[in-house]
């Protein structure tokens, strides 16, 4: 038989409605709305064949690295630079020196280089690149030090293909902000991890503001938010409309999205930003 496009009730073992199916003399195959491919044999044994059907694992939500991979990357970077120089290195240094060459060689992101089949996002990490890289990793360690299960981490430096400005911009230049890799990954995540640093107020950066906006929209506040790093900018008074971006187009796109909201929503985002700057951990 051939594939159909009719809807069917959920099959045993799947909570999802079927959107297409095929029948052979020995088995039945069906695809759920969650793009999972199942096989049901003649003895009613159900098997989930893949979550990757129709390319699901090619989405931004699967461009994560494991907690252990981040620790290993930190250790290798420290060995590369030497203990003293490593302390001075910021995120953009390790991206330029380590991540970009791998992206250029493999034509993929560092996360995909480590995990060719994809790794689903469990914790979305919001931060800025002016931070000391070693302190950034220490903050991540602090966030999950008491967790038995260490989550897979979506970190933009590893999730996007790093290269020239044009290469990066092409990945974030989407018709709707909701379709950006940042927002798509955040939507599929289980937690929102805010990593502050002593050098730069992360909420002076417009993408970090954008991530707070969507984290609120997706229901992460207050129970699924972790805040780590120093309270160095707890007295900062700037709001979301004051945030800057290295690319003016990004700032325009994000602020335009915020300005669609009622004034009360903007005030609420500013209130969340003040709390995130000030909260102790």
PDB file of C-alpha atoms in Angstrom:
ATOM      1  CA  UNK A   1       0.000   0.000   0.000  1.00  0.00           C
ATOM      2  CA  UNK A   2       0.959   3.663  -0.255  1.00  0.00           C
ATOM      3  CA  UNK A   3       1.095   6.495   2.238  1.00  0.00           C
ATOM      4  CA  UNK A   4      -2.107   8.339   3.013  1.00  0.00           C
ATOM      5  CA  UNK A   5      -2.590  11.778   4.556  1.00  0.00           C
ATOM      6  CA  UNK A   6      -5.528  10.926   6.801  1.00  0.00           C
ATOM      7  CA  UNK A   7      -5.570  11.326  10.578  1.00  0.00           C
ATOM      8  CA  UNK A   8      -5.982   8.269  12.778  1.00  0.00           C
ATOM      9  CA  UNK A   9      -6.363   7.736  16.533  1.00  0.00           C
ATOM     10  CA  UNK A  10      -3.143   7.199  18.509  1.00  0.00           C
ATOM     11  CA  UNK A  11      -1.602   3.761  18.160  1.00  0.00           C
ATOM     12  CA  UNK A  12      -0.638   1.710  21.231  1.00  0.00           C
ATOM     13  CA  UNK A  13       2.536   3.068  22.771  1.00  0.00           C
ATOM     14  CA  UNK A  14       2.187   6.481  21.134  1.00  0.00           C
ATOM     15  CA  UNK A  15       0.199   9.410  22.477  1.00  0.00           C
ATOM     16  CA  UNK A  16       0.263  11.165  19.130  1.00  0.00           C
ATOM     17  CA  UNK A  17      -2.288  11.168  16.363  1.00  0.00           C
ATOM     18  CA  UNK A  18      -1.064   9.559  13.157  1.00  0.00           C
ATOM     19  CA  UNK A  19      -0.794  11.774  10.089  1.00  0.00           C
ATOM     20  CA  UNK A  20       0.267   9.198   7.498  1.00  0.00           C
ATOM     21  CA  UNK A  21       0.632   5.456   7.238  1.00  0.00           C
ATOM     22  CA  UNK A  22       1.700   2.656   4.907  1.00  0.00           C
ATOM     23  CA  UNK A  23       0.684  -0.997   4.927  1.00  0.00           C
ATOM     24  CA  UNK A  24       2.648  -4.013   3.667  1.00  0.00           C
ATOM     25  CA  UNK A  25       1.810  -7.731   3.991  1.00  0.00           C
ATOM     26  CA  UNK A  26       3.963  -7.960   7.118  1.00  0.00           C
ATOM     27  CA  UNK A  27       3.789  -4.627   8.909  1.00  0.00           C
ATOM     28  CA  UNK A  28       2.273  -1.190   9.150  1.00  0.00           C
ATOM     29  CA  UNK A  29       4.294   2.025   9.356  1.00  0.00           C
ATOM     30  CA  UNK A  30       2.978   5.339  10.573  1.00  0.00           C
ATOM     31  CA  UNK A  31       4.236   8.835  11.262  1.00  0.00           C
ATOM     32  CA  UNK A  32       2.986  10.863  14.219  1.00  0.00           C
ATOM     33  CA  UNK A  33       2.403  14.592  14.391  1.00  0.00           C
ATOM     34  CA  UNK A  34       5.618  14.666  16.408  1.00  0.00           C
ATOM     35  CA  UNK A  35       7.370  13.340  13.280  1.00  0.00           C
ATOM     36  CA  UNK A  36       8.202   9.998  14.861  1.00  0.00           C
ATOM     37  CA  UNK A  37       8.310   6.929  12.631  1.00  0.00           C
ATOM     38  CA  UNK A  38       6.787   3.739  14.071  1.00  0.00           C
ATOM     39  CA  UNK A  39       6.498   0.175  12.791  1.00  0.00           C
ATOM     40  CA  UNK A  40       3.740  -2.181  13.952  1.00  0.00           C
ATOM     41  CA  UNK A  41       4.279  -5.817  12.961  1.00  0.00           C
ATOM     42  CA  UNK A  42       1.714  -8.594  12.517  1.00  0.00           C
ATOM     43  CA  UNK A  43       2.063  -9.630  16.167  1.00  0.00           C
ATOM     44  CA  UNK A  44       1.261  -6.095  17.349  1.00  0.00           C
ATOM     45  CA  UNK A  45       4.830  -5.381  18.436  1.00  0.00           C
ATOM     46  CA  UNK A  46       5.290  -1.634  18.217  1.00  0.00           C
ATOM     47  CA  UNK A  47       8.743  -0.197  17.564  1.00  0.00           C
ATOM     48  CA  UNK A  48       9.792   3.443  17.457  1.00  0.00           C
ATOM     49  CA  UNK A  49      12.195   3.495  14.528  1.00  0.00           C
ATOM     50  CA  UNK A  50      13.478   7.033  14.763  1.00  0.00           C
ATOM     51  CA  UNK A  51      12.814  10.500  16.126  1.00  0.00           C
ATOM     52  CA  UNK A  52      14.671  11.781  13.080  1.00  0.00           C
ATOM     53  CA  UNK A  53      11.942  11.126  10.546  1.00  0.00           C
ATOM     54  CA  UNK A  54      11.456  14.111   8.195  1.00  0.00           C
ATOM     55  CA  UNK A  55      14.629  15.631   9.597  1.00  0.00           C
ATOM     56  CA  UNK A  56      13.549  16.390  13.158  1.00  0.00           C
ATOM     57  CA  UNK A  57      17.094  16.024  14.464  1.00  0.00           C
ATOM     58  CA  UNK A  58      18.273  18.648  12.018  1.00  0.00           C
ATOM     59  CA  UNK A  59      16.458  21.326  13.995  1.00  0.00           C
ATOM     60  CA  UNK A  60      18.128  23.791  16.351  1.00  0.00           C
ATOM     61  CA  UNK A  61      16.784  21.921  19.364  1.00  0.00           C
ATOM     62  CA  UNK A  62      19.223  19.081  18.611  1.00  0.00           C
ATOM     63  CA  UNK A  63      22.332  21.292  18.382  1.00  0.00           C
ATOM     64  CA  UNK A  64      23.421  20.782  21.988  1.00  0.00           C
ATOM     65  CA  UNK A  65      26.531  19.490  23.687  1.00  0.00           C
ATOM     66  CA  UNK A  66      26.552  17.349  26.790  1.00  0.00           C
ATOM     67  CA  UNK A  67      27.663  18.676  30.154  1.00  0.00           C
ATOM     68  CA  UNK A  68      30.702  16.383  30.021  1.00  0.00           C
ATOM     69  CA  UNK A  69      31.603  17.642  26.548  1.00  0.00           C
ATOM     70  CA  UNK A  70      31.644  21.215  27.854  1.00  0.00           C
ATOM     71  CA  UNK A  71      33.952  20.225  30.709  1.00  0.00           C
ATOM     72  CA  UNK A  72      36.234  18.376  28.302  1.00  0.00           C
ATOM     73  CA  UNK A  73      36.288  21.385  25.960  1.00  0.00           C
ATOM     74  CA  UNK A  74      37.251  23.638  28.889  1.00  0.00           C
ATOM     75  CA  UNK A  75      40.056  21.287  29.902  1.00  0.00           C
ATOM     76  CA  UNK A  76      41.408  21.099  26.356  1.00  0.00           C
ATOM     77  CA  UNK A  77      41.247  24.889  25.996  1.00  0.00           C
ATOM     78  CA  UNK A  78      43.159  25.331  29.259  1.00  0.00           C
ATOM     79  CA  UNK A  79      45.803  22.914  28.010  1.00  0.00           C
ATOM     80  CA  UNK A  80      46.019  24.735  24.670  1.00  0.00           C
ATOM     81  CA  UNK A  81      46.477  28.202  26.172  1.00  0.00           C
ATOM     82  CA  UNK A  82      48.300  27.262  29.356  1.00  0.00           C
ATOM     83  CA  UNK A  83      46.847  27.825  32.848  1.00  0.00           C
ATOM     84  CA  UNK A  84      47.765  31.520  33.109  1.00  0.00           C
ATOM     85  CA  UNK A  85      46.725  32.653  29.627  1.00  0.00           C
ATOM     86  CA  UNK A  86      43.534  30.623  29.878  1.00  0.00           C
ATOM     87  CA  UNK A  87      42.325  32.814  32.742  1.00  0.00           C
ATOM     88  CA  UNK A  88      42.353  35.817  30.400  1.00  0.00           C
ATOM     89  CA  UNK A  89      40.469  34.162  27.557  1.00  0.00           C
ATOM     90  CA  UNK A  90      36.904  35.191  26.856  1.00  0.00           C
ATOM     91  CA  UNK A  91      34.262  33.265  24.979  1.00  0.00           C
ATOM     92  CA  UNK A  92      35.062  34.992  21.703  1.00  0.00           C
ATOM     93  CA  UNK A  93      38.743  33.993  22.037  1.00  0.00           C
ATOM     94  CA  UNK A  94      37.972  30.285  22.297  1.00  0.00           C
ATOM     95  CA  UNK A  95      35.451  30.579  19.473  1.00  0.00           C
ATOM     96  CA  UNK A  96      38.031  32.231  17.199  1.00  0.00           C
ATOM     97  CA  UNK A  97      40.862  29.880  18.129  1.00  0.00           C
ATOM     98  CA  UNK A  98      39.105  26.524  18.542  1.00  0.00           C
ATOM     99  CA  UNK A  99      35.485  26.525  17.392  1.00  0.00           C
ATOM    100  CA  UNK A 100      35.735  28.395  14.085  1.00  0.00           C
ATOM    101  CA  UNK A 101      38.512  26.195  12.636  1.00  0.00           C
ATOM    102  CA  UNK A 102      36.451  23.072  13.342  1.00  0.00           C
ATOM    103  CA  UNK A 103      33.362  24.655  11.772  1.00  0.00           C
ATOM    104  CA  UNK A 104      35.395  25.576   8.689  1.00  0.00           C
ATOM    105  CA  UNK A 105      36.823  22.060   8.365  1.00  0.00           C
ATOM    106  CA  UNK A 106      33.531  20.242   8.877  1.00  0.00           C
ATOM    107  CA  UNK A 107      31.054  22.773   7.468  1.00  0.00           C
ATOM    108  CA  UNK A 108      28.900  22.276  10.540  1.00  0.00           C
ATOM    109  CA  UNK A 109      28.549  23.558  14.092  1.00  0.00           C
ATOM    110  CA  UNK A 110      30.840  22.386  16.869  1.00  0.00           C
ATOM    111  CA  UNK A 111      27.874  20.678  18.525  1.00  0.00           C
ATOM    112  CA  UNK A 112      27.168  18.716  15.322  1.00  0.00           C
ATOM    113  CA  UNK A 113      30.863  17.924  14.997  1.00  0.00           C
ATOM    114  CA  UNK A 114      30.741  16.301  18.435  1.00  0.00           C
ATOM    115  CA  UNK A 115      27.272  14.793  18.003  1.00  0.00           C
ATOM    116  CA  UNK A 116      26.559  14.096  14.313  1.00  0.00           C
ATOM    117  CA  UNK A 117      23.179  12.548  15.121  1.00  0.00           C
ATOM    118  CA  UNK A 118      22.152  15.488  17.261  1.00  0.00           C
ATOM    119  CA  UNK A 119      21.665  15.877  20.994  1.00  0.00           C
ATOM    120  CA  UNK A 120      18.337  17.182  22.226  1.00  0.00           C
ATOM    121  CA  UNK A 121      18.397  20.391  24.260  1.00  0.00           C
ATOM    122  CA  UNK A 122      17.602  20.089  27.953  1.00  0.00           C
ATOM    123  CA  UNK A 123      19.022  23.366  29.278  1.00  0.00           C
ATOM    124  CA  UNK A 124      19.159  26.577  27.262  1.00  0.00           C
ATOM    125  CA  UNK A 125      22.083  28.763  28.352  1.00  0.00           C
ATOM    126  CA  UNK A 126      21.773  32.542  27.997  1.00  0.00           C
ATOM    127  CA  UNK A 127      25.016  34.514  28.364  1.00  0.00           C
ATOM    128  CA  UNK A 128      27.256  36.946  26.490  1.00  0.00           C
ATOM    129  CA  UNK A 129      30.621  36.492  24.868  1.00  0.00           C
ATOM    130  CA  UNK A 130      32.479  39.162  26.836  1.00  0.00           C
ATOM    131  CA  UNK A 131      32.681  36.792  29.795  1.00  0.00           C
ATOM    132  CA  UNK A 132      35.836  34.980  30.942  1.00  0.00           C
ATOM    133  CA  UNK A 133      35.373  31.531  29.453  1.00  0.00           C
ATOM    134  CA  UNK A 134      36.731  29.689  32.484  1.00  0.00           C
ATOM    135  CA  UNK A 135      34.291  31.500  34.778  1.00  0.00           C
ATOM    136  CA  UNK A 136      31.457  30.748  32.381  1.00  0.00           C
ATOM    137  CA  UNK A 137      32.110  27.010  32.665  1.00  0.00           C
ATOM    138  CA  UNK A 138      32.489  27.268  36.446  1.00  0.00           C
ATOM    139  CA  UNK A 139      29.067  28.921  36.582  1.00  0.00           C
ATOM    140  CA  UNK A 140      27.551  26.080  34.553  1.00  0.00           C
ATOM    141  CA  UNK A 141      29.160  23.597  36.940  1.00  0.00           C
ATOM    142  CA  UNK A 142      27.684  25.500  39.887  1.00  0.00           C
ATOM    143  CA  UNK A 143      24.217  25.464  38.326  1.00  0.00           C
ATOM    144  CA  UNK A 144      24.138  21.676  38.173  1.00  0.00           C
ATOM    145  CA  UNK A 145      26.546  20.591  40.900  1.00  0.00           C
ATOM    146  CA  UNK A 146      23.816  18.866  42.912  1.00  0.00           C
ATOM    147  CA  UNK A 147      22.048  17.317  39.916  1.00  0.00           C
ATOM    148  CA  UNK A 148      22.478  13.584  39.453  1.00  0.00           C
ATOM    149  CA  UNK A 149      21.632  14.016  35.772  1.00  0.00           C
ATOM    150  CA  UNK A 150      23.690  16.680  34.027  1.00  0.00           C
ATOM    151  CA  UNK A 151      21.685  18.173  31.147  1.00  0.00           C
ATOM    152  CA  UNK A 152      22.496  18.636  27.498  1.00  0.00           C
ATOM    153  CA  UNK A 153      23.321  22.306  26.969  1.00  0.00           C
ATOM    154  CA  UNK A 154      22.346  24.645  24.152  1.00  0.00           C
ATOM    155  CA  UNK A 155      25.121  27.244  23.959  1.00  0.00           C
ATOM    156  CA  UNK A 156      25.081  29.468  20.888  1.00  0.00           C
ATOM    157  CA  UNK A 157      28.874  29.385  20.455  1.00  0.00           C
ATOM    158  CA  UNK A 158      28.657  25.633  19.884  1.00  0.00           C
ATOM    159  CA  UNK A 159      25.153  25.368  18.413  1.00  0.00           C
ATOM    160  CA  UNK A 160      25.633  27.736  15.472  1.00  0.00           C
ATOM    161  CA  UNK A 161      28.117  27.362  12.649  1.00  0.00           C
ATOM    162  CA  UNK A 162      30.756  29.918  13.619  1.00  0.00           C
ATOM    163  CA  UNK A 163      32.541  31.793  10.876  1.00  0.00           C
ATOM    164  CA  UNK A 164      32.387  35.205   9.262  1.00  0.00           C
ATOM    165  CA  UNK A 165      29.694  37.674  10.206  1.00  0.00           C
ATOM    166  CA  UNK A 166      27.849  36.732   7.041  1.00  0.00           C
ATOM    167  CA  UNK A 167      27.922  33.029   7.924  1.00  0.00           C
ATOM    168  CA  UNK A 168      26.445  33.650  11.364  1.00  0.00           C
ATOM    169  CA  UNK A 169      23.933  36.246  10.204  1.00  0.00           C
ATOM    170  CA  UNK A 170      22.571  33.886   7.582  1.00  0.00           C
ATOM    171  CA  UNK A 171      21.567  31.490  10.363  1.00  0.00           C
ATOM    172  CA  UNK A 172      19.680  34.104  12.382  1.00  0.00           C
ATOM    173  CA  UNK A 173      18.195  36.013   9.446  1.00  0.00           C
ATOM    174  CA  UNK A 174      14.711  34.513   9.446  1.00  0.00           C
ATOM    175  CA  UNK A 175      11.350  36.022   8.478  1.00  0.00           C
ATOM    176  CA  UNK A 176       9.969  35.610  11.998  1.00  0.00           C
ATOM    177  CA  UNK A 177      11.915  35.905  15.240  1.00  0.00           C
ATOM    178  CA  UNK A 178      10.159  32.755  16.476  1.00  0.00           C
ATOM    179  CA  UNK A 179      11.976  30.831  13.742  1.00  0.00           C
ATOM    180  CA  UNK A 180      15.462  31.854  14.878  1.00  0.00           C
ATOM    181  CA  UNK A 181      17.666  29.020  16.181  1.00  0.00           C
ATOM    182  CA  UNK A 182      17.741  30.661  19.621  1.00  0.00           C
ATOM    183  CA  UNK A 183      13.979  30.708  20.019  1.00  0.00           C
ATOM    184  CA  UNK A 184      13.453  27.287  18.465  1.00  0.00           C
ATOM    185  CA  UNK A 185      15.959  25.695  20.848  1.00  0.00           C
ATOM    186  CA  UNK A 186      14.559  27.546  23.861  1.00  0.00           C
ATOM    187  CA  UNK A 187      11.053  26.374  23.045  1.00  0.00           C
ATOM    188  CA  UNK A 188      12.170  22.731  23.181  1.00  0.00           C
ATOM    189  CA  UNK A 189      14.274  23.106  26.325  1.00  0.00           C
ATOM    190  CA  UNK A 190      13.347  22.066  29.854  1.00  0.00           C
ATOM    191  CA  UNK A 191      15.173  24.845  31.692  1.00  0.00           C
ATOM    192  CA  UNK A 192      16.503  28.363  31.172  1.00  0.00           C
ATOM    193  CA  UNK A 193      19.978  28.999  32.595  1.00  0.00           C
ATOM    194  CA  UNK A 194      21.105  32.600  33.085  1.00  0.00           C
ATOM    195  CA  UNK A 195      24.895  32.943  33.313  1.00  0.00           C
ATOM    196  CA  UNK A 196      26.013  36.358  34.564  1.00  0.00           C
ATOM    197  CA  UNK A 197      29.612  37.536  34.508  1.00  0.00           C
ATOM    198  CA  UNK A 198      31.767  40.308  36.031  1.00  0.00           C
ATOM    199  CA  UNK A 199      32.674  42.006  32.736  1.00  0.00           C
ATOM    200  CA  UNK A 200      29.471  42.720  30.835  1.00  0.00           C
ATOM    201  CA  UNK A 201      25.853  43.182  31.878  1.00  0.00           C
ATOM    202  CA  UNK A 202      24.183  40.459  29.838  1.00  0.00           C
ATOM    203  CA  UNK A 203      21.033  42.582  29.623  1.00  0.00           C
ATOM    204  CA  UNK A 204      22.917  45.270  27.775  1.00  0.00           C
ATOM    205  CA  UNK A 205      22.841  42.726  24.905  1.00  0.00           C
ATOM    206  CA  UNK A 206      19.629  42.533  22.936  1.00  0.00           C
ATOM    207  CA  UNK A 207      19.693  38.771  22.245  1.00  0.00           C
ATOM    208  CA  UNK A 208      19.780  38.118  26.006  1.00  0.00           C
ATOM    209  CA  UNK A 209      16.760  40.401  26.376  1.00  0.00           C
ATOM    210  CA  UNK A 210      15.058  38.502  23.562  1.00  0.00           C
ATOM    211  CA  UNK A 211      15.686  35.221  25.358  1.00  0.00           C
ATOM    212  CA  UNK A 212      14.098  36.519  28.575  1.00  0.00           C
ATOM    213  CA  UNK A 213      11.068  37.644  26.580  1.00  0.00           C
ATOM    214  CA  UNK A 214      10.561  34.231  25.008  1.00  0.00           C
ATOM    215  CA  UNK A 215      11.431  32.357  28.211  1.00  0.00           C
ATOM    216  CA  UNK A 216       8.556  34.210  29.856  1.00  0.00           C
ATOM    217  CA  UNK A 217       6.315  33.563  26.866  1.00  0.00           C
ATOM    218  CA  UNK A 218       7.092  29.827  26.990  1.00  0.00           C
ATOM    219  CA  UNK A 219       6.386  29.586  30.726  1.00  0.00           C
ATOM    220  CA  UNK A 220       9.890  29.075  32.161  1.00  0.00           C
ATOM    221  CA  UNK A 221       9.420  31.675  34.889  1.00  0.00           C
ATOM    222  CA  UNK A 222       9.640  31.141  37.779  1.00  0.00           C
ATOM    223  CA  UNK A 223      10.141  27.393  38.293  1.00  0.00           C
ATOM    224  CA  UNK A 224      12.417  26.470  35.386  1.00  0.00           C
ATOM    225  CA  UNK A 225      14.985  29.268  35.645  1.00  0.00           C
ATOM    226  CA  UNK A 226      18.483  28.923  37.129  1.00  0.00           C
ATOM    227  CA  UNK A 227      20.648  32.003  37.740  1.00  0.00           C
ATOM    228  CA  UNK A 228      24.401  31.745  38.285  1.00  0.00           C
ATOM    229  CA  UNK A 229      27.420  34.024  38.163  1.00  0.00           C
ATOM    230  CA  UNK A 230      28.248  37.213  40.093  1.00  0.00           C
ATOM    231  CA  UNK A 231      25.770  40.032  40.816  1.00  0.00           C
ATOM    232  CA  UNK A 232      28.158  42.579  39.309  1.00  0.00           C
ATOM    233  CA  UNK A 233      25.399  44.608  37.634  1.00  0.00           C
ATOM    234  CA  UNK A 234      22.720  44.372  40.296  1.00  0.00           C
ATOM    235  CA  UNK A 235      22.386  48.171  40.397  1.00  0.00           C
ATOM    236  CA  UNK A 236      22.116  48.657  36.627  1.00  0.00           C
ATOM    237  CA  UNK A 237      18.978  50.549  35.625  1.00  0.00           C
ATOM    238  CA  UNK A 238      18.871  50.105  31.850  1.00  0.00           C
ATOM    239  CA  UNK A 239      15.822  48.386  30.408  1.00  0.00           C
ATOM    240  CA  UNK A 240      15.185  46.087  27.494  1.00  0.00           C
ATOM    241  CA  UNK A 241      14.766  48.980  25.062  1.00  0.00           C
ATOM    242  CA  UNK A 242      18.315  50.146  25.864  1.00  0.00           C
ATOM    243  CA  UNK A 243      19.998  46.883  24.857  1.00  0.00           C
ATOM    244  CA  UNK A 244      22.502  46.835  22.007  1.00  0.00           C
ATOM    245  CA  UNK A 245      23.627  44.364  19.370  1.00  0.00           C
ATOM    246  CA  UNK A 246      26.733  43.951  17.256  1.00  0.00           C
ATOM    247  CA  UNK A 247      24.371  43.865  14.283  1.00  0.00           C
ATOM    248  CA  UNK A 248      21.901  46.792  14.164  1.00  0.00           C
ATOM    249  CA  UNK A 249      19.467  44.655  12.179  1.00  0.00           C
ATOM    250  CA  UNK A 250      19.162  42.201  15.081  1.00  0.00           C
ATOM    251  CA  UNK A 251      18.366  45.036  17.475  1.00  0.00           C
ATOM    252  CA  UNK A 252      15.711  46.398  15.135  1.00  0.00           C
ATOM    253  CA  UNK A 253      14.107  42.967  14.659  1.00  0.00           C
ATOM    254  CA  UNK A 254      14.007  42.159  18.373  1.00  0.00           C
ATOM    255  CA  UNK A 255      12.833  45.565  19.577  1.00  0.00           C
ATOM    256  CA  UNK A 256      10.175  45.627  16.871  1.00  0.00           C
ATOM    257  CA  UNK A 257       8.875  42.324  18.261  1.00  0.00           C
ATOM    258  CA  UNK A 258       8.813  43.710  21.796  1.00  0.00           C
ATOM    259  CA  UNK A 259       7.024  46.860  20.680  1.00  0.00           C
ATOM    260  CA  UNK A 260       4.130  44.756  19.410  1.00  0.00           C
ATOM    261  CA  UNK A 261       3.346  44.000  23.045  1.00  0.00           C
ATOM    262  CA  UNK A 262       1.409  46.153  25.466  1.00  0.00           C
ATOM    263  CA  UNK A 263       3.394  48.548  27.624  1.00  0.00           C
ATOM    264  CA  UNK A 264       2.651  46.379  30.673  1.00  0.00           C
ATOM    265  CA  UNK A 265       4.499  43.467  29.046  1.00  0.00           C
ATOM    266  CA  UNK A 266       7.586  45.626  28.449  1.00  0.00           C
ATOM    267  CA  UNK A 267       7.466  46.695  32.092  1.00  0.00           C
ATOM    268  CA  UNK A 268       7.217  43.060  33.157  1.00  0.00           C
ATOM    269  CA  UNK A 269      10.271  42.116  31.074  1.00  0.00           C
ATOM    270  CA  UNK A 270      12.201  45.014  32.626  1.00  0.00           C
ATOM    271  CA  UNK A 271      11.138  43.776  36.060  1.00  0.00           C
ATOM    272  CA  UNK A 272      12.385  40.270  35.291  1.00  0.00           C
ATOM    273  CA  UNK A 273      15.697  41.688  34.068  1.00  0.00           C
ATOM    274  CA  UNK A 274      16.147  43.607  37.331  1.00  0.00           C
ATOM    275  CA  UNK A 275      15.485  40.438  39.328  1.00  0.00           C
ATOM    276  CA  UNK A 276      17.843  38.359  37.189  1.00  0.00           C
ATOM    277  CA  UNK A 277      20.619  40.909  37.705  1.00  0.00           C
ATOM    278  CA  UNK A 278      20.115  41.038  41.452  1.00  0.00           C
ATOM    279  CA  UNK A 279      19.104  37.551  42.561  1.00  0.00           C
ATOM    280  CA  UNK A 280      21.539  35.643  44.757  1.00  0.00           C
ATOM    281  CA  UNK A 281      22.297  31.967  44.275  1.00  0.00           C
TER     282      UNK A 281
END
